[in-house]
Coordinates of N, CA and C in Angstrom, one line a residue:
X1 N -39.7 22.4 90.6 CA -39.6 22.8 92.0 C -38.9 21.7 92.8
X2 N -38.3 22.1 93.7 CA -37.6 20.9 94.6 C -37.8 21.1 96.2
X3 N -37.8 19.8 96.9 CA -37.7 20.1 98.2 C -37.2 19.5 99.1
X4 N -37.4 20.2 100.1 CA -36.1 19.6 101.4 C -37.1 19.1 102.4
X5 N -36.8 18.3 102.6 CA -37.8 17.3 104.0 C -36.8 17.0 105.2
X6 N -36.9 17.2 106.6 CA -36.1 16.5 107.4 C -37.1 16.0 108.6
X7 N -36.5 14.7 109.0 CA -37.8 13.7 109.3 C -36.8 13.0 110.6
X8 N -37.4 12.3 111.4 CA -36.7 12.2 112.9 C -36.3 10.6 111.9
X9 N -36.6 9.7 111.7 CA -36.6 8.0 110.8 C -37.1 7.8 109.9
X10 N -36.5 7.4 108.5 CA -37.1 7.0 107.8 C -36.9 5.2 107.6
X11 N -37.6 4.9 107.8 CA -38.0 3.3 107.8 C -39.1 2.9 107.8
X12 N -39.1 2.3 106.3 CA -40.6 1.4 106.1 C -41.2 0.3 106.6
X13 N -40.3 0.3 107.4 CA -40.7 -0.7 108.7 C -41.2 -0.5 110.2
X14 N -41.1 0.8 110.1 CA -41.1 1.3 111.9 C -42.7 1.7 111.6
X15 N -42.8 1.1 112.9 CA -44.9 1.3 112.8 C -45.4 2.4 113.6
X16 N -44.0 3.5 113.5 CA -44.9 4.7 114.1 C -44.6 5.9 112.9
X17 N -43.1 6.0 112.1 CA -42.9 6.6 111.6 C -42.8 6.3 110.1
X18 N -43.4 4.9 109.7 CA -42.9 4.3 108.5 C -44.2 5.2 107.6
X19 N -44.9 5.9 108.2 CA -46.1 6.5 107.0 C -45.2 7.7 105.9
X20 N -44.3 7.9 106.2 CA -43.0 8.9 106.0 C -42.9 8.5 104.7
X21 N -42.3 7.2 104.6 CA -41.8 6.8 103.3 C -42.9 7.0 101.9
X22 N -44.1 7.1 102.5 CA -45.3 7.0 101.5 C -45.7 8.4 101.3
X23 N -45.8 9.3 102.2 CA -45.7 10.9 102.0 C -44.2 11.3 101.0
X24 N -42.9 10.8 101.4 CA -42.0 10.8 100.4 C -42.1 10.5 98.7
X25 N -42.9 9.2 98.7 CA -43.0 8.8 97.4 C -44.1 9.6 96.8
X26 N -44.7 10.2 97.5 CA -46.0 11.3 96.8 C -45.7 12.1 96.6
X27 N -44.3 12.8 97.2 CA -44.1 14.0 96.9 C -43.2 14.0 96.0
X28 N -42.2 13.1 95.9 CA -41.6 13.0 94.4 C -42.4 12.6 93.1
X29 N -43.7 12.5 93.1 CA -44.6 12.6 91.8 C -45.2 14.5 91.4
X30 N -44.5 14.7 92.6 CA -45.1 16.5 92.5 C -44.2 17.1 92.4
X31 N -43.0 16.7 92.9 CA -41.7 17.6 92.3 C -40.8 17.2 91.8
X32 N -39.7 18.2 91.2 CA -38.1 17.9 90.5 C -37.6 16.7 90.9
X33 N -37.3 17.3 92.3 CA -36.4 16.6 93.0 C -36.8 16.6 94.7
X34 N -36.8 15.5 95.5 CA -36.7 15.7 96.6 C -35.3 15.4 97.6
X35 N -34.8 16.3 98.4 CA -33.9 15.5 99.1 C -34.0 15.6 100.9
X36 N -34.4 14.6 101.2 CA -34.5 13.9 102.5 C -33.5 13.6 103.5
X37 N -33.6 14.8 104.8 CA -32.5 14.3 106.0 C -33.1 13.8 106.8
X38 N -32.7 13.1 107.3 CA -33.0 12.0 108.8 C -32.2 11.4 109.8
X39 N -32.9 11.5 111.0 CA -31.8 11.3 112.1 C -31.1 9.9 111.8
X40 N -32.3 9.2 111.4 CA -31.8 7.7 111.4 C -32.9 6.8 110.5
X41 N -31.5 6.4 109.1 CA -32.2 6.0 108.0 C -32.4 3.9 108.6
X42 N -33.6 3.9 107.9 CA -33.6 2.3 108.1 C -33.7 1.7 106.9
X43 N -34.8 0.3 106.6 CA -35.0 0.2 105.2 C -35.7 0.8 104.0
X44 N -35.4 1.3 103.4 CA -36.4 2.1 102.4 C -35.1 2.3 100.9
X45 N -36.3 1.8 100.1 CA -36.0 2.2 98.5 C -36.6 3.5 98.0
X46 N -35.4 4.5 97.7 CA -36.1 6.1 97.5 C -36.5 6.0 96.0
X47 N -37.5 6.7 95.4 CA -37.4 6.8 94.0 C -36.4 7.3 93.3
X48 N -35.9 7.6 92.1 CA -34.5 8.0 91.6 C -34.4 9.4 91.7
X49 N -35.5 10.7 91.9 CA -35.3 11.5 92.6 C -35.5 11.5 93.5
X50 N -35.2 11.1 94.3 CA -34.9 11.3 96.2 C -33.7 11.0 96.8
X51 N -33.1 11.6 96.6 CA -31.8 11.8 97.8 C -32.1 12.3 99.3
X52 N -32.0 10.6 99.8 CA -31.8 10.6 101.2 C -30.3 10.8 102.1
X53 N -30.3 11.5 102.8 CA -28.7 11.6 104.1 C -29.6 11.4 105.5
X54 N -28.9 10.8 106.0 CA -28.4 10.5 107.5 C -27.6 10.8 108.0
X55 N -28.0 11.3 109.0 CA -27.1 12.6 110.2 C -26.4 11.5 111.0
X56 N -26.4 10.3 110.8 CA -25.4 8.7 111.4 C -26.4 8.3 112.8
X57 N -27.6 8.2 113.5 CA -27.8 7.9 115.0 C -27.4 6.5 114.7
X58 N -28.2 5.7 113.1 CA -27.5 4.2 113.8 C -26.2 3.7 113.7
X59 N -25.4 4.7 113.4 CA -24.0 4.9 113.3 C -23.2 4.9 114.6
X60 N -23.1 6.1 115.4 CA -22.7 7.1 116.5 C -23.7 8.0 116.8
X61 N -24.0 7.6 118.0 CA -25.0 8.2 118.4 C -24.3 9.6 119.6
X62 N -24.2 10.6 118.4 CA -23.5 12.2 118.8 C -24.2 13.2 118.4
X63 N -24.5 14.1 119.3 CA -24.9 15.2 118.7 C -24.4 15.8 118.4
X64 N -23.6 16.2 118.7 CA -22.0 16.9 117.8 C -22.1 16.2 116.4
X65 N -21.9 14.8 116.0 CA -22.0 14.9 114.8 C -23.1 14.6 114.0
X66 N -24.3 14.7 114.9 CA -25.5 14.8 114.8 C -25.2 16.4 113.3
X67 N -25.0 17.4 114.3 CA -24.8 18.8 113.7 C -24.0 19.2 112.9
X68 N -22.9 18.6 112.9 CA -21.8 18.6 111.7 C -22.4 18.1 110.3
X69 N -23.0 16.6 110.6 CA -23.1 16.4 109.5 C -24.5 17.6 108.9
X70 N -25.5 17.8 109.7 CA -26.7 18.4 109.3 C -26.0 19.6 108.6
X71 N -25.1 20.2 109.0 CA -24.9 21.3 108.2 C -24.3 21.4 107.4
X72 N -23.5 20.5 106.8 CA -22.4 19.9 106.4 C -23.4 19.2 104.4
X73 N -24.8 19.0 105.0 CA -25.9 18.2 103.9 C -26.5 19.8 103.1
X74 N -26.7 20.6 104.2 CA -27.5 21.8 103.9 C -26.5 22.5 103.0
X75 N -25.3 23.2 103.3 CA -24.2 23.3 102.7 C -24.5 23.0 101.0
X76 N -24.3 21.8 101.0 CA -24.2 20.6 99.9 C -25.0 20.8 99.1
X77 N -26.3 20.7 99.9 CA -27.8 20.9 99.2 C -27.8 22.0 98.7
X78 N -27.4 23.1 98.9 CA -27.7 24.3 98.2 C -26.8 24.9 97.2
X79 N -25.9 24.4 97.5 CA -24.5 24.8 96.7 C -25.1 24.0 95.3
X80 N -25.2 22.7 95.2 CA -26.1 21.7 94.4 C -27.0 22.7 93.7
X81 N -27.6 22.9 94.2 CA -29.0 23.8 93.8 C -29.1 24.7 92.6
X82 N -27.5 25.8 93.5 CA -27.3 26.9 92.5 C -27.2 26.4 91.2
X83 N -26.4 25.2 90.8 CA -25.7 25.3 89.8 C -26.3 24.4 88.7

């Protein structure tokens, strides 16, 4: 079974949202595969099933390509999936 997570930061350093990374690594012991979108990635080592993307905030901070990219992963992600 596989799953999709999308999370506002993932960083194991942020002391409001870093508990993320640890719900992450639990859930790749329960599934296939997990793949993880987020507004804005920080430091974090994913396990070898976890595919993380970043929609860019600490990049360009656009919502335009906030959305481009998000759909642009989902796309990806599923097309992936089928095959």
């Amino acid at each position: 079974m596989k799953l999709l997570i999308l999370t506002q930061k993932l960083d194991s350093r942020d002391p409001v949202l870093g508990f993320m990374t640890r719900w992450i690594e639990q859930f790749a012991r329960k599934f296939e595969h997990v793949s993880v979108i987020c507004l804005q990635k920080g430091e974090y080592a994913p396990p070898a099933n976890v595919t993380v993307m970043s929609l860019g905030k600490e990049v360009q901070p656009s919502r335009s390509s906030y959305l481009k990219h998000l759909f642009r992963y989902i796309i990806a992600e599923r097309a992936d999936r089928k095959s």
